Tab-separated table of C-alpha atoms in Angstrom:
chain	number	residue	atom	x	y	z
A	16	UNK	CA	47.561	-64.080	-31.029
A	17	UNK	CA	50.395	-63.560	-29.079
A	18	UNK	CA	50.300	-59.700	-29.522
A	19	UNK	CA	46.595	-59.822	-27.807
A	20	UNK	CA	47.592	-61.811	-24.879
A	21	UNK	CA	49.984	-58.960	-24.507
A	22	UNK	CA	47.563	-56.334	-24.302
A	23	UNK	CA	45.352	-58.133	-22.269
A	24	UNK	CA	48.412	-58.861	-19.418
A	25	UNK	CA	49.070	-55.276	-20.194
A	26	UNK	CA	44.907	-53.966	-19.277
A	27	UNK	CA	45.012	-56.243	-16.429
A	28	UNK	CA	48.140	-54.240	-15.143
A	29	UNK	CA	46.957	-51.568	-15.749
A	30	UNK	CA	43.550	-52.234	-13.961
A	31	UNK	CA	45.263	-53.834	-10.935
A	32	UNK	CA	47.717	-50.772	-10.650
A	33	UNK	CA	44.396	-48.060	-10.964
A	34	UNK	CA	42.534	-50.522	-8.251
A	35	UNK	CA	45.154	-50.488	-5.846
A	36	UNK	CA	45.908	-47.089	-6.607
A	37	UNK	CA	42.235	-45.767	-5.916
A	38	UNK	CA	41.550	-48.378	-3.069
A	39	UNK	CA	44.492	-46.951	-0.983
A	40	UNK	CA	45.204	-43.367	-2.096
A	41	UNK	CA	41.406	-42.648	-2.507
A	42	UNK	CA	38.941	-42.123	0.406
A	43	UNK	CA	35.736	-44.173	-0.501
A	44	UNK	CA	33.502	-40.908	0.241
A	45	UNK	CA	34.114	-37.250	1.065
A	46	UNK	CA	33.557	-34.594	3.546
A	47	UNK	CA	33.864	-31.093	3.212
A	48	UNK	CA	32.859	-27.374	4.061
A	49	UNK	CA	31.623	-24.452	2.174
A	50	UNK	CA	31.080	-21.412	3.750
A	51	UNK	CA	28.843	-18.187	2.140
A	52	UNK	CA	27.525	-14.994	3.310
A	53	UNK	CA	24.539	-12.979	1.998
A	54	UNK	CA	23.216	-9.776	2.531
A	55	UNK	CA	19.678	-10.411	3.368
A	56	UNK	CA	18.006	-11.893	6.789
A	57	UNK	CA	18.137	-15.409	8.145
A	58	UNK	CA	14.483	-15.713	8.086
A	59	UNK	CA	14.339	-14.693	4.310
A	60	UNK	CA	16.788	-16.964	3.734
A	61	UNK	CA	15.923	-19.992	5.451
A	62	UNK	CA	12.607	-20.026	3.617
A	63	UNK	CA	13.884	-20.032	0.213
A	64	UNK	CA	15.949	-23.603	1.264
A	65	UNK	CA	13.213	-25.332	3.408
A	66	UNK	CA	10.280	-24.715	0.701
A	67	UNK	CA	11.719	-27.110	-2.068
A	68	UNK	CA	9.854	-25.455	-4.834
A	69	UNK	CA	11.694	-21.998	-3.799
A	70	UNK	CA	14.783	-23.947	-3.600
A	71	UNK	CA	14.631	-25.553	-7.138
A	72	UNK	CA	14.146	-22.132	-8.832
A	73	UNK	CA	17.428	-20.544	-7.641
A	74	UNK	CA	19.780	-23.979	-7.115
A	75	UNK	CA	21.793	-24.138	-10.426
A	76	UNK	CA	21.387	-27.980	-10.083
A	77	UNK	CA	17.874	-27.880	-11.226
A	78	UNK	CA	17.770	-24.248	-12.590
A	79	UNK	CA	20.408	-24.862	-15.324
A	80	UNK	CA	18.656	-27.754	-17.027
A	81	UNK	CA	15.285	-26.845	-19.685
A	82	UNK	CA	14.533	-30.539	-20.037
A	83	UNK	CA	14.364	-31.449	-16.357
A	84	UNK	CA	11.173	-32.399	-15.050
A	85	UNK	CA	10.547	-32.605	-11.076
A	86	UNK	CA	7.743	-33.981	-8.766
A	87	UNK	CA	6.775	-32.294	-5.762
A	88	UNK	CA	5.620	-34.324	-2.486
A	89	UNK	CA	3.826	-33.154	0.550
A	90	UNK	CA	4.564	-31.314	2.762
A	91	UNK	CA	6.252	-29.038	0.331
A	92	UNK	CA	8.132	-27.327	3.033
A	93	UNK	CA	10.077	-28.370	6.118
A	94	UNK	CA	11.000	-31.937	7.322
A	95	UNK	CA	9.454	-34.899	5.526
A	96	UNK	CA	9.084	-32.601	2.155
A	97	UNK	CA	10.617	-34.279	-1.128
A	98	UNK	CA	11.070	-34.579	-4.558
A	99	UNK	CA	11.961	-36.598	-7.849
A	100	UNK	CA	13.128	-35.332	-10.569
A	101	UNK	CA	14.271	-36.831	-14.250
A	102	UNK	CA	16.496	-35.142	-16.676
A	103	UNK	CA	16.267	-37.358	-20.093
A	104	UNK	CA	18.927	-35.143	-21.881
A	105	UNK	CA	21.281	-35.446	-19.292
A	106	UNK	CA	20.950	-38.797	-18.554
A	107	UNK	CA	20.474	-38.225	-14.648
A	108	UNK	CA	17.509	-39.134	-11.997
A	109	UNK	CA	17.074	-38.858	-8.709
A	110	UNK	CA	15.329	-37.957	-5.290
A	111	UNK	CA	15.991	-35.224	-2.707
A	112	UNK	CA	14.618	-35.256	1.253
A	113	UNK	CA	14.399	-32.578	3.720
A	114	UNK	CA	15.158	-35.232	6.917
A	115	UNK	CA	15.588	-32.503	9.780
A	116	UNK	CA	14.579	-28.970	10.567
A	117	UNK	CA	15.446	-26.248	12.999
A	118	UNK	CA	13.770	-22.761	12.013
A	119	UNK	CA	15.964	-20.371	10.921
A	120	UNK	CA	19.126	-22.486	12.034
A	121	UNK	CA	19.380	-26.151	10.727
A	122	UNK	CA	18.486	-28.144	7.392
A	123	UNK	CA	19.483	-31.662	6.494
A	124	UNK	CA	18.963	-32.530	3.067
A	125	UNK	CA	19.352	-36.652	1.545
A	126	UNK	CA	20.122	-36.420	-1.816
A	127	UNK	CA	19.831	-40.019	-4.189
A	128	UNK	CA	21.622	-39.548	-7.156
A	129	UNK	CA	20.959	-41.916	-10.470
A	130	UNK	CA	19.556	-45.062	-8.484
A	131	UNK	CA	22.610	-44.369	-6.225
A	132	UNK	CA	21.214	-46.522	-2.735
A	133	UNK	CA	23.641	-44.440	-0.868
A	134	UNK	CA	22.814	-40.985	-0.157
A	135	UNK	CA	24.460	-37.815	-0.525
A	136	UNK	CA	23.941	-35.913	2.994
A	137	UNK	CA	24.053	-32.072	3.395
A	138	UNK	CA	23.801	-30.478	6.346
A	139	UNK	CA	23.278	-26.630	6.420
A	140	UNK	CA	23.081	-24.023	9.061
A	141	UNK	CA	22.374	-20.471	9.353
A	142	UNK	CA	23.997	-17.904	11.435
A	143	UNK	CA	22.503	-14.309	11.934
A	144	UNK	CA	25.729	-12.315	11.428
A	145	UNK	CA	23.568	-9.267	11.677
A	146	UNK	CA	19.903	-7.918	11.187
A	147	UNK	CA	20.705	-8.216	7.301
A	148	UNK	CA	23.358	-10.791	7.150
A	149	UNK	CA	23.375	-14.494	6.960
A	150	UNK	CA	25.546	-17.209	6.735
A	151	UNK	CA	25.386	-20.172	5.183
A	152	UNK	CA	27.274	-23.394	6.075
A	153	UNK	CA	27.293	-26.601	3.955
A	154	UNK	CA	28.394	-29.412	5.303
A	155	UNK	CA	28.646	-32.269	2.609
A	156	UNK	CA	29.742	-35.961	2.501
A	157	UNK	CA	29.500	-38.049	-0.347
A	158	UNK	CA	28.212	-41.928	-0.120
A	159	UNK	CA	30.610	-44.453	-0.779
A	160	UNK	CA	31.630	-45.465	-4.083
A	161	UNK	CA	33.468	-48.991	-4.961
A	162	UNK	CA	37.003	-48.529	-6.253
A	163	UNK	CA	36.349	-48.477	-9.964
A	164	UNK	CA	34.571	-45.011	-9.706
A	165	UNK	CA	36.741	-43.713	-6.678
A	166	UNK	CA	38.307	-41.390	-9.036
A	167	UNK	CA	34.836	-39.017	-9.388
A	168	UNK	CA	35.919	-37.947	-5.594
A	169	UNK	CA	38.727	-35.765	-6.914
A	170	UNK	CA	36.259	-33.551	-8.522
A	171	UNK	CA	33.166	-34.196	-6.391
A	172	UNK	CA	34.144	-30.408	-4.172
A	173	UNK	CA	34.943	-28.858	-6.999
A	174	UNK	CA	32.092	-29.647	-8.719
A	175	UNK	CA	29.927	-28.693	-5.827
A	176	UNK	CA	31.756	-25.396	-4.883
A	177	UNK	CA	30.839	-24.179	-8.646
A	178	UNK	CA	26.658	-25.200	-8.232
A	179	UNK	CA	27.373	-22.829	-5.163
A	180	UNK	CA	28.296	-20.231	-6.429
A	181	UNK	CA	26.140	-20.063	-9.412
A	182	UNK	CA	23.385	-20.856	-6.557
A	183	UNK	CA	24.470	-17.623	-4.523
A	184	UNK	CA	24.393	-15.441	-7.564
A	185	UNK	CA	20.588	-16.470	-8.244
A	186	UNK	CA	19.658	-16.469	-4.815
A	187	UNK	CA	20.961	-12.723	-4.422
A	188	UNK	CA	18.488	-11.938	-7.416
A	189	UNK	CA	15.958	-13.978	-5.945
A	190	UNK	CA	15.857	-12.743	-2.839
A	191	UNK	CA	16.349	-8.953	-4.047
A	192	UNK	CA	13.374	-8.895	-5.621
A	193	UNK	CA	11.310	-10.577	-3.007
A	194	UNK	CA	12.869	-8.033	-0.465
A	195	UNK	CA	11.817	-4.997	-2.902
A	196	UNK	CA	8.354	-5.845	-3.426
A	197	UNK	CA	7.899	-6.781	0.613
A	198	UNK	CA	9.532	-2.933	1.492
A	199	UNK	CA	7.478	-1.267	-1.220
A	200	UNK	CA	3.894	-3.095	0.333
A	201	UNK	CA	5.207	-2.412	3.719
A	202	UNK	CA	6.116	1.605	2.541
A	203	UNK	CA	2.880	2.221	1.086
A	204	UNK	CA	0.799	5.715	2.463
A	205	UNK	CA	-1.736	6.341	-0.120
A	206	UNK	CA	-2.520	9.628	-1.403
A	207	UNK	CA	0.468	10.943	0.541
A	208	UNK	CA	2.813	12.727	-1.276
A	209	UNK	CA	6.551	11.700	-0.710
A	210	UNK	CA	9.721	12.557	-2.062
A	211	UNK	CA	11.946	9.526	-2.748
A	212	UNK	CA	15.336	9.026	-4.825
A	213	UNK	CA	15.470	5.701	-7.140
A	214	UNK	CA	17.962	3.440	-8.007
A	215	UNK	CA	19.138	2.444	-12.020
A	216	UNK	CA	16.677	-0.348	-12.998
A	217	UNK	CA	17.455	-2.716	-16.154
A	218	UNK	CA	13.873	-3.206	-17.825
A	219	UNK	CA	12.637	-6.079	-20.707
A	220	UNK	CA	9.644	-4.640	-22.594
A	221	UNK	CA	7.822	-3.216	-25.028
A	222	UNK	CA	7.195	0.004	-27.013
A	223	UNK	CA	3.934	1.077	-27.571
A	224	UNK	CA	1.379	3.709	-29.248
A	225	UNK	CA	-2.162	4.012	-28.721
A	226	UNK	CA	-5.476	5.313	-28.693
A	227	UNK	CA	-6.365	7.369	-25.172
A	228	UNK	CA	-9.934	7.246	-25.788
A	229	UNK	CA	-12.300	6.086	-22.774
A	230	UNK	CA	-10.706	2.923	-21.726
A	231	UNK	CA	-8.971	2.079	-24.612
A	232	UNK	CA	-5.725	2.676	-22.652
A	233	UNK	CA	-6.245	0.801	-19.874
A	234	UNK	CA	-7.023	-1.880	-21.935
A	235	UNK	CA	-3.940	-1.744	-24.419
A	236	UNK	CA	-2.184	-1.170	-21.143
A	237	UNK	CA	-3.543	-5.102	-20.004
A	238	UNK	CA	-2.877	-6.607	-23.290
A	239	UNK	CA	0.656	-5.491	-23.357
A	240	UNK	CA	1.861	-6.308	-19.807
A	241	UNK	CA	0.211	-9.711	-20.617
A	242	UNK	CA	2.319	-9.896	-23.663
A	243	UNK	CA	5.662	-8.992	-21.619
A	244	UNK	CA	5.049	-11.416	-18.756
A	245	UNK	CA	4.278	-14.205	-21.043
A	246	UNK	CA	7.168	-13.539	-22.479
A	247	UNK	CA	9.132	-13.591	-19.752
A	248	UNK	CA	7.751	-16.180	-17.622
A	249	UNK	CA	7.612	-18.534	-20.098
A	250	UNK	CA	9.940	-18.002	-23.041
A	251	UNK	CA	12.291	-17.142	-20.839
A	252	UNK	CA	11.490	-19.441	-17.836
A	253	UNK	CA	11.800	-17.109	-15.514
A	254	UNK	CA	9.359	-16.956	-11.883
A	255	UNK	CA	7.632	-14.455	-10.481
A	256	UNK	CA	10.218	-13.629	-7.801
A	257	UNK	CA	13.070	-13.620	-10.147
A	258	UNK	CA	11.731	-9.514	-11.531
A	259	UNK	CA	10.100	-6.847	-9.860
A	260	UNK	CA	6.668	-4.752	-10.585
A	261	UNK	CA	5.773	-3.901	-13.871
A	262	UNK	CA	6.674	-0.250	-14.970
A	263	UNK	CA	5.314	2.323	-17.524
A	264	UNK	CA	7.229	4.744	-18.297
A	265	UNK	CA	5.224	7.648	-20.468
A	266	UNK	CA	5.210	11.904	-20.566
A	267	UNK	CA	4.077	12.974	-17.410
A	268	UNK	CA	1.142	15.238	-18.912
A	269	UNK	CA	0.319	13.301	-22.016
A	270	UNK	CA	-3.200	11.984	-20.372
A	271	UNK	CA	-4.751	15.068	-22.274
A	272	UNK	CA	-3.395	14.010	-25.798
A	273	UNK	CA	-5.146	11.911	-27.846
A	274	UNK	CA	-2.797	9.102	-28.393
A	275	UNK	CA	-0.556	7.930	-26.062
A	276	UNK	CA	3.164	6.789	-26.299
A	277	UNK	CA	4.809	4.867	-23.617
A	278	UNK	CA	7.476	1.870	-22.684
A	279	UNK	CA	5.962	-1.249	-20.440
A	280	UNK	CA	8.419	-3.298	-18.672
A	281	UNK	CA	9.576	-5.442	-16.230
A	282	UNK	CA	12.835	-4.983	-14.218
A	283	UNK	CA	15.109	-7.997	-15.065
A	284	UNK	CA	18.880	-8.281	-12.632
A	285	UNK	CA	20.985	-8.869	-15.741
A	286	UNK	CA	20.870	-7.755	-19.814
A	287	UNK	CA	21.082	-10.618	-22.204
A	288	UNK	CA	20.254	-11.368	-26.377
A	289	UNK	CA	16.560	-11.145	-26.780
A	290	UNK	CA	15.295	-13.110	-30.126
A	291	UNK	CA	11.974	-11.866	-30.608
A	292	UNK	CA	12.213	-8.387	-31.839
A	293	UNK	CA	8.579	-7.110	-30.033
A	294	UNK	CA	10.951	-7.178	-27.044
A	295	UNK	CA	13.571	-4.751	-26.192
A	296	UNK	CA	15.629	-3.644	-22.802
A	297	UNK	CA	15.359	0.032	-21.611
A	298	UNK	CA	17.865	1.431	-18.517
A	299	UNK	CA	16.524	3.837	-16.727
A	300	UNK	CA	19.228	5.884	-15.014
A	301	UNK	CA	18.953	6.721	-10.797
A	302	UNK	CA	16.285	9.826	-10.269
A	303	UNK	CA	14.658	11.893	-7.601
A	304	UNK	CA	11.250	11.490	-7.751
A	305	UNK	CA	8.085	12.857	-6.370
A	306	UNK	CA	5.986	10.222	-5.174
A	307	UNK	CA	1.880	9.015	-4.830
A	308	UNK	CA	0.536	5.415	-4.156
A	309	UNK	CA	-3.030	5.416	-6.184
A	310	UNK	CA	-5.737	2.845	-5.580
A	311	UNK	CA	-8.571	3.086	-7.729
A	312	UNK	CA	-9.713	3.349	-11.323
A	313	UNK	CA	-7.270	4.105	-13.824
A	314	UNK	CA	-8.744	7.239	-15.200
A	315	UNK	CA	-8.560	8.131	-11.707
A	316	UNK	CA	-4.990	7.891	-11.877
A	317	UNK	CA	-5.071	11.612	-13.590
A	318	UNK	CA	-5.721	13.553	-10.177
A	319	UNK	CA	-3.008	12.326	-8.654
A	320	UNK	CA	-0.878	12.886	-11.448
A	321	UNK	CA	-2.074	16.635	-11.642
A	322	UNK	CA	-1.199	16.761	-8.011
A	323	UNK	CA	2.337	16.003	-8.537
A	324	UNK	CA	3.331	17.786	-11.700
A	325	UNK	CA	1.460	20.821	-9.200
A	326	UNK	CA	4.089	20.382	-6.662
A	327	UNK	CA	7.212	20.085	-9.041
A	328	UNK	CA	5.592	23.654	-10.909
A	329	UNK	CA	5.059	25.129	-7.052
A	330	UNK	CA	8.949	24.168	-6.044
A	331	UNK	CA	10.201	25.665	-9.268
A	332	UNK	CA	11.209	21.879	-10.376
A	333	UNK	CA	11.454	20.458	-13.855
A	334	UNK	CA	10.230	17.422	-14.254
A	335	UNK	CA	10.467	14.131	-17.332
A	336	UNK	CA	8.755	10.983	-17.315
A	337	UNK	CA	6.289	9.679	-14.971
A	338	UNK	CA	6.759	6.137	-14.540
A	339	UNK	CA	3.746	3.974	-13.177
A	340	UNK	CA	4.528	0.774	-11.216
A	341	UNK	CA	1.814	-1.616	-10.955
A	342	UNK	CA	2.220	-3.091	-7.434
A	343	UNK	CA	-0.552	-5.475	-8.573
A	344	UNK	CA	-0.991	-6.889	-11.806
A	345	UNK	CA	-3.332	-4.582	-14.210
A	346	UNK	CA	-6.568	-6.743	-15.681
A	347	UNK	CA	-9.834	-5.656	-17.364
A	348	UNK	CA	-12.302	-4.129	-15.505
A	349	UNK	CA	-10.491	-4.354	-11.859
A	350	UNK	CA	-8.935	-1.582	-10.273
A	351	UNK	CA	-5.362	-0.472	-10.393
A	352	UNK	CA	-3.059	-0.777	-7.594
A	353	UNK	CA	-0.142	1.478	-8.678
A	354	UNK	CA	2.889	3.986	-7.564
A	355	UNK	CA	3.068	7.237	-9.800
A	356	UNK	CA	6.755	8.334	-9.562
A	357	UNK	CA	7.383	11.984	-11.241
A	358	UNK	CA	10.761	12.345	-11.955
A	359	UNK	CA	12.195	15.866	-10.923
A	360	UNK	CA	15.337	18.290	-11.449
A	361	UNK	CA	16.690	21.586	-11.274
């Protein structure tokens, strides 16, 4: 008996010492600044933080759980947007606010953490360090918390400094992609023929031989892309402006033979382990290309190919692979939207 009364004089030091410890060594909330630049303009940038459905797709907060589920609440962009959200597997809930908005220079965010009635506030601004620069400001302070949980402040920055960073890496992705596909629309001159040189591109896809009869391409050509964008979008959770345009990659003259090989992918910003065999990655190494944005029916596709494998026969050029980037999604019996990129060399 006595031996218990002991410990329990002992705990109640113990808890005394932590309490008067935290209550005077330990500031009941916290304030701090993060600073981040990124190579892309303001106006790209603010979008992807005021439009709360962009936001949760890049912010490792909500991006590195599978099991958490979040509500969306009108408006879904600017001030007076919100969400919920509920994470059963981590244990955490809560509800985020957008409470002020400048365009292109000021968000305030209220963030309600696990029934928390004191908010987390997060003010961030955006300064145009140049035509293609931004940077981003966060200025965070923490609610109050009573003295018994004072001690979570010591790794509140740290903690938030990490989801940052992880953030910024996504974003860069993010936004590189979007960026890509707006240049590309913005570059197109159909039936023009153009000389550009291309960058390395990681592609996730798929290997494939068919039939080249009538349509019968076209139409393996729909059922496989489907295929790799299911696969991607939702095996591997990722959104539509996380990857680029859909490639295929094939011999630039094989439209005579009477079966076709050829790769279909999508570009992807990073290699990891793919579990379903179907799938592979292909890199496809930086090239000088001779160029033609098609519109029309696929079989139509074939002039326009003739016309560059012409040009790279008229300069005395060798030439590999064409590749084939659907700028808009192939489907049956629709048109084909679509760069043909003829890859050239001495």
């Amino acid at each position: 008996m006595r031996f218990f009364k002991i410990i329990a004089i002992v705990a109640i030091l113990l808890g005394g010492a932590y309490a008067a410890s935290m209550y005077y060594f330990v500031d009941e909330s916290k304030s701090f600044k993060i600073e981040k630049e990124i190579d892309y303009p303001v106006e790209k940038v603010f979008s992807q933080f005021n439009n709360l459905q962009n936001f949760t797709r890049w912010n490792n907060f909500f991006k590195s759980s599978k099991s958490i589920d979040i509500d969306y609440y009108t408006p879904y962009e600017g001030k007076g947007s919100s969400i919920s959200y509920v994470d059963p597997k981590n244990d955490t809930d809560g509800e985020m606010f957008i409470r002020y908005e400048n365009p292109n220079k000021t968000l305030r965010y209220q963030l309600f953490e696990d029934r928390n009635e004191n908010p987390t506030l997060v003010d961030v601004k955006f300064k145009a360090v140049s035509a293609e620069k931004t940077k981003i400001i966060w200025n965070v302070h923490t609610p109050k918390l009573s003295v018994w949980k004072r001690v979570e402040n010591f790794w509140t920055e740290d903690r938030f400094a990490e989801n940052i960073n992880n953030s910024m890496t996504t974003l860069k992705n993010v936004l590189g992609n979007k960026v890509e596909k707006d240049n590309q629309m913005a570059a197109i001159k159909y039936d023009s023929l153009m000389v550009e040189k291309e960058e390395d591109k990681l592609l996730l896809g798929i290997n494939v031989s068919t039939s080249n009869k009538k349509d019968a391409l076209y139409k393996n050509i729909v059922m496989n892309y489907n295929k790799v964008y299911n696969y991607i979008t939702m095996d591997l959770g990722k959104k539509d402006d996380e990857f680029g345009y859909p490639i295929m990659i094939t011999d630039a003259d094989n439209y005579k033979d009477k079966e076709v090989s050829y790769f279909l992918g999508i570009p992807l910003s990073k290699k990891f382990g793919v579990t379903d065999n179907n799938f592979n990655f292909r890199s496809v190494s930086p090239t000088q290309n001779y160029v033609m944005y098609y519109r029309g029916t696929y079989e139509g596709r074939v002039k326009a190919v003739q016309q560059l494998i012409q040009k790279a026969k008229k300069d005395e050029m060798r030439f590999g692979d064409i590749r084939q980037t659907f700028i808009e999604r192939p489907m049956e019996g629709q048109n084909v939207n679509m760069k043909l990129s003829l890859s050239v060399y001495k």
